XYZ file of C-alpha atoms in Angstrom:
656
model
C 0.000 0.000 0.000
C 2.777 2.552 0.756
C 4.174 1.800 -2.720
C 0.875 2.832 -4.324
C 0.871 6.075 -2.333
C 4.475 6.753 -3.335
C 3.608 6.231 -6.990
C 0.699 8.663 -6.674
C 2.861 11.354 -5.075
C 5.708 10.826 -7.574
C 3.280 11.032 -10.494
C 1.758 14.224 -9.117
C 5.212 15.738 -8.575
C 6.243 14.798 -12.105
C 3.065 16.366 -13.500
C 3.720 19.573 -11.563
C 7.377 19.638 -12.666
C 6.516 19.123 -16.327
C 3.898 21.880 -16.234
C 6.398 24.162 -14.495
C 9.064 23.548 -17.129
C 6.654 24.194 -19.994
C 5.324 27.298 -18.257
C 8.818 28.703 -17.685
C 9.713 28.190 -21.338
C 6.439 29.665 -22.644
C 6.556 32.570 -20.211
C 10.183 33.330 -20.967
C 11.421 32.987 -17.371
C 13.686 30.102 -18.390
C 15.575 32.226 -20.874
C 18.603 34.320 -20.055
C 18.023 38.025 -20.586
C 21.404 39.673 -21.082
C 21.432 43.396 -20.328
C 24.652 45.284 -20.706
C 26.128 46.256 -17.340
C 23.812 43.995 -15.301
C 25.055 40.684 -13.874
C 23.108 37.418 -13.983
C 22.592 35.051 -11.065
C 23.095 32.058 -13.336
C 21.120 29.046 -14.471
C 21.137 27.427 -11.019
C 19.169 30.328 -9.548
C 17.041 30.799 -12.666
C 15.801 27.198 -12.488
C 16.370 26.535 -8.806
C 14.071 29.303 -7.577
C 10.892 28.081 -9.319
C 11.734 24.446 -8.498
C 12.102 25.035 -4.744
C 9.056 27.326 -4.822
C 7.096 24.487 -6.408
C 8.352 22.198 -3.657
C 7.228 24.690 -1.026
C 3.788 24.998 -2.623
C 3.310 21.229 -2.873
C 4.416 20.791 0.746
C 2.034 23.539 1.865
C -0.844 21.948 -0.019
C -0.136 18.555 1.551
C 0.011 20.140 5.012
C -3.387 21.762 4.464
C -4.922 18.551 3.110
C -3.664 16.301 5.893
C -4.822 18.711 8.604
C -8.170 19.087 6.842
C -8.526 15.312 6.876
C -7.711 15.151 10.591
C -9.944 18.085 11.529
C -13.093 17.872 9.415
C -13.176 14.962 6.989
C -12.734 12.121 9.472
C -15.166 11.775 12.401
C -14.110 12.789 15.900
C -15.419 11.586 19.255
C -16.494 14.191 21.801
C -13.926 16.698 20.575
C -11.018 14.235 20.422
C -9.312 13.091 17.242
C -9.596 9.446 16.347
C -6.358 7.414 16.185
C -6.531 7.606 12.373
C -6.970 11.389 12.465
C -3.991 11.746 14.813
C -1.953 9.708 12.322
C -2.801 12.237 9.597
C -1.849 15.077 11.928
C 1.578 13.488 12.413
C 1.900 13.140 8.636
C 1.051 16.843 8.372
C 3.949 17.541 10.725
C 6.381 15.999 8.225
C 4.776 17.896 5.346
C 5.114 21.156 7.288
C 8.761 20.359 7.990
C 9.305 19.915 4.248
C 7.492 23.217 3.710
C 9.824 24.974 6.141
C 12.913 23.506 4.446
C 11.860 24.422 0.914
C 10.854 27.909 2.129
C 14.390 28.355 3.462
C 15.787 27.453 0.036
C 13.240 29.771 -1.602
C 14.520 32.565 0.618
C 18.118 31.975 -0.452
C 17.331 31.705 -4.174
C 15.083 34.788 -4.023
C 17.928 36.815 -2.530
C 20.275 35.394 -5.151
C 17.825 36.452 -7.867
C 17.427 39.970 -6.431
C 21.177 40.553 -6.078
C 22.014 38.725 -9.306
C 24.742 36.692 -7.613
C 24.991 32.901 -7.205
C 23.391 31.525 -4.053
C 26.782 30.176 -2.928
C 28.105 33.723 -2.812
C 25.609 34.997 -0.216
C 26.954 35.907 3.205
C 25.192 35.567 6.541
C 25.078 39.341 7.009
C 23.353 39.822 3.668
C 20.812 37.101 4.456
C 19.999 38.630 7.861
C 19.600 42.051 6.274
C 17.298 40.557 3.627
C 14.896 38.946 6.098
C 14.805 41.954 8.426
C 14.642 44.913 6.045
C 13.260 43.717 2.678
C 9.526 42.882 2.549
C 10.060 39.753 0.437
C 12.531 38.349 2.921
C 10.397 39.272 5.917
C 7.326 37.571 4.472
C 9.275 34.399 3.672
C 10.697 34.396 7.199
C 7.153 34.648 8.561
C 6.106 31.656 6.440
C 9.128 29.734 7.716
C 8.217 30.466 11.349
C 4.565 29.508 10.915
C 5.426 26.301 9.042
C 7.915 25.409 11.781
C 5.254 25.955 14.456
C 2.827 23.689 12.608
C 5.545 21.031 12.220
C 6.248 21.127 15.943
C 2.716 21.166 17.329
C 1.032 18.825 14.831
C 2.929 15.806 16.158
C 1.183 15.908 19.527
C -2.247 17.344 18.763
C -5.104 15.219 20.113
C -8.175 17.482 20.096
C -10.294 18.650 17.188
C -9.915 22.219 18.445
C -6.132 21.961 18.343
C -6.136 20.485 14.836
C -8.522 23.208 13.652
C -6.206 25.840 15.093
C -3.232 24.351 13.257
C -5.242 24.280 10.025
C -6.053 27.974 10.493
C -2.359 28.779 11.063
C -1.435 26.797 7.942
C -3.936 28.702 5.800
C -2.654 31.967 7.270
C 0.905 30.990 6.331
C -0.122 30.849 2.669
C -0.868 34.579 2.587
C 2.341 36.563 3.395
C 3.947 36.111 -0.075
C 0.783 37.589 -1.611
C 1.831 40.999 -0.292
C 5.104 41.142 -2.227
C 4.457 39.523 -5.632
C 2.811 40.735 -8.825
C -0.411 41.414 -6.905
C 1.232 44.096 -4.785
C 2.496 45.954 -7.880
C -0.693 45.537 -9.927
C -2.485 48.756 -10.934
C -5.521 47.560 -8.943
C -3.506 46.110 -6.085
C -6.423 45.763 -3.668
C -8.364 43.505 -6.052
C -5.231 41.595 -6.997
C -4.240 40.902 -3.384
C -7.753 39.835 -2.363
C -8.126 37.657 -5.446
C -4.770 35.945 -5.014
C -5.320 35.357 -1.301
C -8.688 33.711 -1.945
C -7.157 31.756 -4.848
C -4.397 30.287 -2.693
C -6.663 29.302 0.184
C -9.351 27.740 -2.031
C -6.783 25.913 -4.168
C -4.894 24.560 -1.148
C -8.077 23.215 0.451
C -9.185 21.717 -2.845
C -5.929 20.087 -3.959
C -4.756 19.151 -0.474
C -8.130 17.747 0.538
C -8.469 15.564 -2.549
C -4.899 14.297 -2.208
C -5.507 13.373 1.429
C -8.760 11.576 0.576
C -7.010 9.686 -2.228
C -4.216 8.649 0.138
C -6.882 7.485 2.597
C -8.479 5.401 -0.161
C -5.144 3.849 -1.152
C -4.522 2.937 2.487
C -7.873 1.122 2.557
C -8.993 2.744 5.790
C -12.494 3.020 7.228
C -14.829 6.016 6.814
C -13.676 6.591 3.217
C -17.221 7.198 1.968
C -17.848 9.706 4.780
C -14.603 11.587 4.127
C -15.182 11.640 0.356
C -18.749 12.885 0.778
C -17.686 15.690 3.099
C -14.869 16.695 0.786
C -17.181 16.679 -2.240
C -19.361 19.368 -0.624
C -16.296 21.440 0.228
C -14.765 20.967 -3.232
C -17.734 22.631 -4.927
C -17.175 25.824 -2.944
C -13.421 25.633 -3.557
C -14.088 25.410 -7.308
C -16.254 28.532 -7.115
C -13.606 30.342 -5.066
C -10.792 29.426 -7.448
C -12.844 30.514 -10.478
C -13.948 33.853 -9.005
C -10.504 34.706 -7.665
C -8.863 33.716 -10.946
C -11.100 36.060 -12.913
C -10.428 38.855 -10.407
C -6.671 38.300 -10.594
C -6.653 38.354 -14.384
C -8.812 41.484 -14.461
C -6.440 43.232 -12.053
C -3.346 42.525 -14.161
C -4.620 42.633 -17.754
C -5.966 45.832 -19.233
C -7.727 44.234 -22.218
C -9.040 40.828 -23.275
C -6.640 40.632 -26.218
C -3.693 40.308 -23.831
C -4.917 36.799 -22.977
C -3.842 35.713 -26.465
C -1.030 38.140 -27.253
C 1.117 37.747 -24.117
C 2.887 34.844 -22.456
C 1.205 35.788 -19.188
C -2.208 35.560 -20.827
C -1.422 32.181 -22.399
C -0.488 30.746 -19.014
C -3.763 32.091 -17.589
C -5.628 30.317 -20.399
C -3.750 27.087 -19.618
C -4.763 27.364 -15.940
C -8.336 28.055 -17.023
C -8.333 24.907 -19.142
C -7.085 22.913 -16.142
C -9.898 24.406 -14.049
C -12.496 23.371 -16.623
C -11.091 19.830 -16.666
C -11.202 19.719 -12.872
C -14.813 20.869 -12.952
C -15.575 17.910 -15.206
C -13.777 15.588 -12.787
C -15.891 16.967 -9.964
C -19.084 16.316 -11.884
C -18.017 12.714 -12.482
C -17.189 12.350 -8.801
C -20.613 13.527 -7.662
C -22.514 11.490 -10.278
C -20.625 8.196 -10.411
C -17.567 7.829 -8.184
C -19.297 8.618 -4.894
C -22.158 6.257 -5.757
C -19.672 3.497 -6.536
C -17.846 4.238 -3.304
C -21.033 3.996 -1.260
C -21.771 0.709 -3.012
C -18.453 -0.697 -1.794
C -16.482 -0.269 -5.059
C -13.591 2.121 -4.231
C -11.509 1.382 -7.344
C -13.528 3.734 -9.566
C -13.090 6.529 -7.050
C -9.353 5.912 -6.715
C -8.748 5.942 -10.488
C -10.722 9.156 -10.971
C -9.205 10.867 -7.929
C -5.659 9.953 -8.967
C -6.198 11.513 -12.391
C -7.675 14.603 -10.798
C -4.685 14.936 -8.446
C -2.375 14.855 -11.480
C -4.274 17.678 -13.190
C -4.295 19.680 -9.956
C -0.540 19.259 -9.573
C -0.056 20.493 -13.137
C -2.180 23.540 -12.302
C 0.111 24.288 -9.346
C 3.142 24.011 -11.618
C 1.553 26.481 -14.038
C 0.794 28.807 -11.116
C 4.457 28.832 -10.070
C 5.502 29.522 -13.667
C 2.928 32.321 -13.791
C 4.439 33.896 -10.676
C 7.808 34.019 -12.475
C 6.313 35.545 -15.627
C 5.949 39.287 -15.914
C 2.430 40.560 -16.682
C 1.967 42.637 -19.845
C 3.501 46.059 -19.456
C 0.848 48.660 -18.751
C 1.930 52.076 -19.982
C 0.401 54.711 -17.715
C 1.408 58.315 -17.138
C 3.569 58.909 -14.103
C 1.111 59.497 -11.277
C 2.095 59.226 -7.625
C -1.558 59.281 -6.546
C -2.353 56.297 -8.767
C 0.593 54.422 -7.285
C -0.657 55.137 -3.761
C -4.400 54.600 -4.259
C -4.580 52.251 -7.221
C -6.637 54.867 -9.104
C -6.276 58.502 -10.119
C -7.211 61.408 -7.870
C -11.019 61.729 -7.952
C -12.525 65.095 -8.896
C -13.700 67.592 -6.297
C -16.237 66.110 -3.917
C -19.931 66.674 -4.582
C -23.023 64.823 -3.411
C -23.617 63.445 -6.894
C -20.052 62.125 -7.162
C -20.258 60.615 -3.698
C -23.285 58.652 -4.894
C -21.987 57.742 -8.355
C -18.220 57.094 -8.191
C -18.412 53.454 -7.138
C -15.346 51.184 -7.025
C -15.253 47.436 -6.466
C -13.732 46.326 -3.165
C -13.502 42.603 -3.855
C -13.017 41.547 -0.232
C -16.169 43.186 1.120
C -18.118 42.431 -2.064
C -17.454 38.703 -1.583
C -18.138 39.008 2.145
C -21.570 40.566 1.633
C -22.400 38.162 -1.203
C -21.532 35.162 0.984
C -23.524 36.640 3.865
C -26.590 37.193 1.702
C -26.422 33.756 0.058
C -25.843 31.896 3.327
C -28.643 33.708 5.143
C -31.074 33.177 2.270
C -30.185 29.472 2.104
C -30.887 29.126 5.839
C -34.280 30.824 5.586
C -35.249 28.708 2.558
C -34.274 25.504 4.364
C -36.439 26.456 7.360
C -39.401 27.294 5.117
C -39.111 23.999 3.231
C -39.061 22.203 6.544
C -42.259 23.949 7.573
C -40.637 26.252 10.158
C -40.990 30.017 10.253
C -38.384 32.748 10.542
C -39.227 36.328 11.609
C -39.392 38.677 8.642
C -37.987 41.506 10.755
C -34.733 39.635 11.290
C -34.325 39.031 7.556
C -34.947 42.723 6.873
C -32.414 43.750 9.539
C -29.766 41.452 8.040
C -30.439 42.807 4.546
C -30.151 46.408 5.771
C -26.829 45.613 7.458
C -25.412 44.083 4.267
C -26.627 47.005 2.151
C -24.887 49.412 4.540
C -21.630 47.457 4.217
C -21.902 47.712 0.428
C -22.562 51.453 0.605
C -19.640 52.159 2.933
C -17.120 49.949 1.071
C -18.104 50.172 -2.601
C -19.681 53.602 -3.191
C -18.132 57.027 -3.564
C -17.604 56.991 0.196
C -14.929 54.336 -0.290
C -13.491 56.205 -3.299
C -13.032 59.461 -1.375
C -12.175 57.902 2.020
C -8.390 57.653 1.361
C -8.353 61.237 0.047
C -10.524 63.090 2.594
C -10.245 62.288 6.273
C -13.804 63.489 6.838
C -15.162 60.940 4.351
C -12.970 58.272 5.914
C -14.587 59.078 9.266
C -18.032 58.569 7.726
C -16.867 55.168 6.506
C -15.378 54.343 9.909
C -18.507 55.301 11.857
C -20.795 53.577 9.372
C -18.895 50.281 9.511
C -18.345 50.342 13.280
C -21.545 51.906 14.626
C -24.353 51.532 12.100
C -24.093 48.379 9.968
C -23.296 46.066 12.941
C -26.529 47.079 14.715
C -28.641 45.600 11.939
C -26.365 42.599 11.453
C -26.665 41.434 15.067
C -30.445 41.996 14.991
C -30.546 39.603 12.031
C -29.549 36.757 14.404
C -27.390 34.817 11.875
C -26.062 32.362 14.490
C -29.567 31.435 15.624
C -30.555 30.901 12.008
C -27.527 28.681 11.402
C -28.232 26.587 14.491
C -31.823 26.041 13.386
C -31.050 25.411 9.711
C -27.988 23.156 9.995
C -28.514 19.473 10.615
C -26.802 17.742 13.547
C -23.915 15.396 12.774
C -25.024 11.964 11.601
C -22.885 10.223 14.222
C -23.272 10.861 17.906
C -20.181 12.593 19.284
C -18.973 13.688 15.832
C -18.732 17.333 14.785
C -20.392 18.907 11.796
C -20.819 22.648 11.148
C -23.590 22.909 13.742
C -21.496 21.236 16.432
C -18.544 23.523 15.674
C -20.778 26.574 16.183
C -22.129 25.225 19.479
C -18.595 24.406 20.627
C -17.421 27.918 19.755
C -20.293 29.494 21.700
C -19.397 27.434 24.784
C -15.655 27.992 24.519
C -13.502 29.961 26.913
C -12.716 32.447 24.163
C -16.409 33.217 23.630
C -16.841 33.676 27.371
C -14.027 36.235 27.423
C -14.993 38.236 24.333
C -18.660 38.362 25.348
C -17.801 40.120 28.608
C -19.034 43.731 28.385
C -15.725 45.121 29.656
C -13.793 43.335 26.890
C -16.256 44.439 24.208
C -16.082 48.041 25.467
C -12.285 48.106 25.463
C -12.049 46.699 21.920
C -14.748 49.052 20.645
C -13.247 52.177 22.220
C -9.501 51.560 22.080
C -9.479 50.816 18.353
C -10.065 54.451 17.411
C -7.481 55.846 19.820
C -4.845 53.235 18.943
C -5.399 53.744 15.217
C -5.447 57.523 14.915
C -3.099 58.560 17.708
C -0.271 56.295 16.561
C 1.329 55.576 13.191
C -1.067 52.674 12.523
C -3.482 54.751 10.451
C -0.845 55.938 8.001
C 0.631 52.442 7.757
C -2.809 50.992 7.005
C -3.483 53.608 4.328
C -0.230 52.806 2.544
C -0.875 49.067 2.354
C -3.927 47.622 0.541
C -4.133 44.734 2.982
C -3.787 47.192 5.866
C -6.761 49.146 4.582
C -8.813 45.940 4.318
C -7.839 44.882 7.847
C -8.671 48.337 9.204
C -12.209 48.268 7.790
C -12.648 44.663 8.899
C -11.655 45.705 12.427
C -14.259 48.473 12.405
C -16.952 45.994 11.402
C -15.930 43.192 13.781
C -15.424 45.418 16.827
C -18.831 46.993 16.247
C -20.480 43.599 15.775
C -18.911 42.318 19.009
C -20.045 45.350 21.032
C -23.610 45.396 19.739
C -23.868 41.597 20.086
C -23.219 42.092 23.803
C -25.647 45.037 24.081
C -28.613 44.128 21.827
C -27.734 40.772 20.249
C -30.435 38.109 20.074
C -28.064 35.263 19.210
C -26.978 32.792 21.931
C -24.135 34.031 24.132
C -22.180 32.587 27.085
C -23.527 35.359 29.316
C -26.720 37.406 29.281
C -26.747 40.903 30.755
C -29.808 42.369 32.463
C -31.381 45.068 30.335
C -30.408 47.798 32.789
C -26.776 46.607 32.512
C -26.992 46.695 28.715
C -28.237 50.266 28.862
C -25.472 51.166 31.300
C -22.830 49.588 29.058
C -24.043 51.695 26.151
C -24.114 54.895 28.171
C -20.606 54.308 29.537
C -19.202 53.702 26.056
C -20.609 56.525 23.966
C -18.960 59.414 25.878
C -15.566 58.032 24.885
C -16.541 58.408 21.222
C -17.731 61.943 21.870
C -14.432 62.779 23.581
C -12.566 61.199 20.660
C -14.357 63.502 18.217
C -13.787 66.608 20.357
C -10.085 65.849 20.826
C -9.701 65.448 17.084
C -11.368 68.805 16.458
C -8.952 70.487 18.871
C -5.739 68.924 17.506
C -3.249 71.394 16.142
C -1.509 68.955 13.788
C -2.841 66.647 11.130
C -3.045 62.874 11.446
C -0.990 60.945 8.848
C 0.341 64.231 7.521
C 2.937 62.671 5.209
C 0.239 60.533 3.559
C -1.955 63.518 2.760
C 1.065 65.623 1.767
C 2.020 62.982 -0.800
C -1.506 62.917 -2.201
C -1.387 66.720 -2.567
C -5.146 66.999 -3.060
C -5.662 70.037 -5.367
C -9.195 70.881 -4.226
C -11.252 71.254 -1.059
C -10.345 72.355 2.449
C -6.904 71.994 3.955
C -5.928 68.782 5.665
C -6.252 70.304 9.137
C -9.649 71.871 8.379
C -10.904 68.580 6.948
C -9.681 66.795 10.073
C -11.683 69.233 12.230
C -14.770 68.421 10.171
C -14.039 64.702 10.686
C -13.894 65.222 14.441
C -17.260 66.973 14.381
C -18.706 64.075 12.401
C -17.344 61.543 14.896
C -18.887 63.564 17.733
C -22.295 63.963 16.107
C -22.527 60.580 14.414
C -22.731 58.744 17.717
C -26.203 60.159 18.374
C -27.801 58.125 15.575
C -26.709 54.617 16.637
C -27.231 55.518 20.310
C -30.857 56.397 19.620
C -31.393 53.215 17.583
C -29.852 51.029 20.279
C -31.771 52.699 23.140
C -35.045 52.161 21.282
C -34.066 48.539 20.576
C -33.185 47.862 24.227
C -36.474 49.417 25.348
C -38.424 47.304 22.847
C -36.568 44.116 23.851
C -37.119 44.923 27.527
C -40.844 45.503 27.034
C -41.181 42.361 24.934
C -39.299 40.355 27.552
C -41.609 41.650 30.311
C -44.619 40.839 28.143
C -43.390 37.281 27.584
C -42.648 36.888 31.295
C -46.109 38.169 32.180
C -47.736 35.744 29.772
C -45.622 32.909 31.157
C -46.695 33.754 34.715
C -50.315 34.019 33.612
C -50.149 30.586 32.017
C -48.561 29.189 35.160
C -51.244 30.800 37.290
C -53.960 29.478 34.996
C -52.561 25.967 35.206
C -52.253 26.258 38.987
C -55.814 27.596 39.271
C -57.129 24.807 37.099
C -55.319 22.260 39.234
C -56.688 23.773 42.459
C -60.209 23.863 41.003
C -59.941 20.233 39.930
C -58.734 19.260 43.401
C -61.608 21.159 45.006
C -64.113 19.454 42.687
C -62.618 16.087 43.578
C -62.996 16.971 47.255
C -66.670 17.857 46.791
C -67.270 14.680 44.791
C -65.700 12.670 47.587
C -67.956 14.286 50.159
C -70.958 13.531 47.981
C -69.991 9.849 47.680
C -69.503 9.478 51.437
C -72.911 11.108 52.148
C -74.604 8.702 49.742
C -72.893 5.704 51.314
C -74.185 6.756 54.733
């Protein structure tokens, strides 16, 4: 059996290597480009860098797949991994160790490529300087550290929670190189970074998961049909994620459709697209025939199909590595510092009409709201088909919250937010203090708990059990404490704007995404504690909820006032570089932003106070009705007892 697994892995590696070689030749990265006066690192670096990068990618994919198998595809028992799942976790440890080793070689060859000197000529001082001062080196060092942590901890993990945490760390370790490749230098770097990040995560789960399931089938172990069925449902979403992110990545780097056919970069994209279409066909065959044969006790059909699919997936990874070494088509744009900073040219002077019309796609929040809408709608439909009801008001609240996220992240507000601090403050307050109110009133966790089916096996964990476990965890108990929610909600603004964090976030596309995500999550956490209707580890009395709100809002008012009174501008070098040619000065605009922060708090405060009052009144009404029903039942019981007493007296009188 190990020989069959070895043949599968060798065949997949050969497929990936062949695709890489063809991609390097087609893309031109395999050819020596001699430029007068510039040295060349040599053929060893030119071929060694993509080869070790391919090794790192394959190792990372195997680590993801093996941990996915241990965490979610195989059944667990009361939160503990089965012996078979622990075996896959130990295998993931070796894969992560290979990932760390190939990442180290990638680091050395990358430095050799940047300095155009052979890797053998690098000194320790140069290497240390590379990983501490150059973004590419720092990101690779971060990957190395995370992979090393996974390699160390995976050997002894025994709980499903621990394995899930390691899987999350592994997926996180895929993302640092995204910040320094072609995506970071793309004209639309925000879309490119989001698209590539989603692409890597979806592809790793897809390829790694299928490889792990195929290995499980070749080993002839139990629960193969269960693992394959669970992976099949996940694979469909991975296919969608890979397709959407691939289109977004191509759109961010190519300026016209013709470049797909006229450039080496475009040809490699078409080759990856063809591989994706083939994989979609494999998936259809899996769902229609292979899974049925597997459930009928005939695993050979599944193994043959899965092995072929793994080979195509490995070739797609090889093409992806070749694509990363191929330069996108040169986009000739006029020299524009603002475009380099923002990803788009300076917008015209702000007007109400332009604020409403100059929309720009923020892929991260667009996908987030789309997933939120689709998931919520699917839950409501499942309840209705089952004959259960779901309050219309909650659906409306959820829809309003999603619409507000779209408005604050996709409209002219998002276009002008990096340019005008006052507009940025509108975006901040909207994402932190308005949209979360409606999202928590939509009760998405309650809907998920009602719509999702329990795990088929007692003691196993499906999506519903993971949600219940998270709600009862120590982490949920800590974050649901009102003091913690208050500190996170309040301190974020002070820590962001009164340090260098704001300017750093504005200069990095991923920093801007994380900043807006923090606004949304901190607001959702706070309002979940104050007015949330979803289950929580602790429930505050309504008077305590009102007190928590009243203690928090003055800090926002003070934040706005302090900003109005500041004598120097926040992130001054950022706004000086933009050199906005219209509108008020930076300091005047900052004063307006402070006034907005001060005044904006009145709107959500009023909404929340009304909501608390309504929830309080409704709770009292329900309690009153419950007491009335109890009293009615008690009265009926007492009346029945009294009637029985009278009947007994009547019988005794008749007997006498």
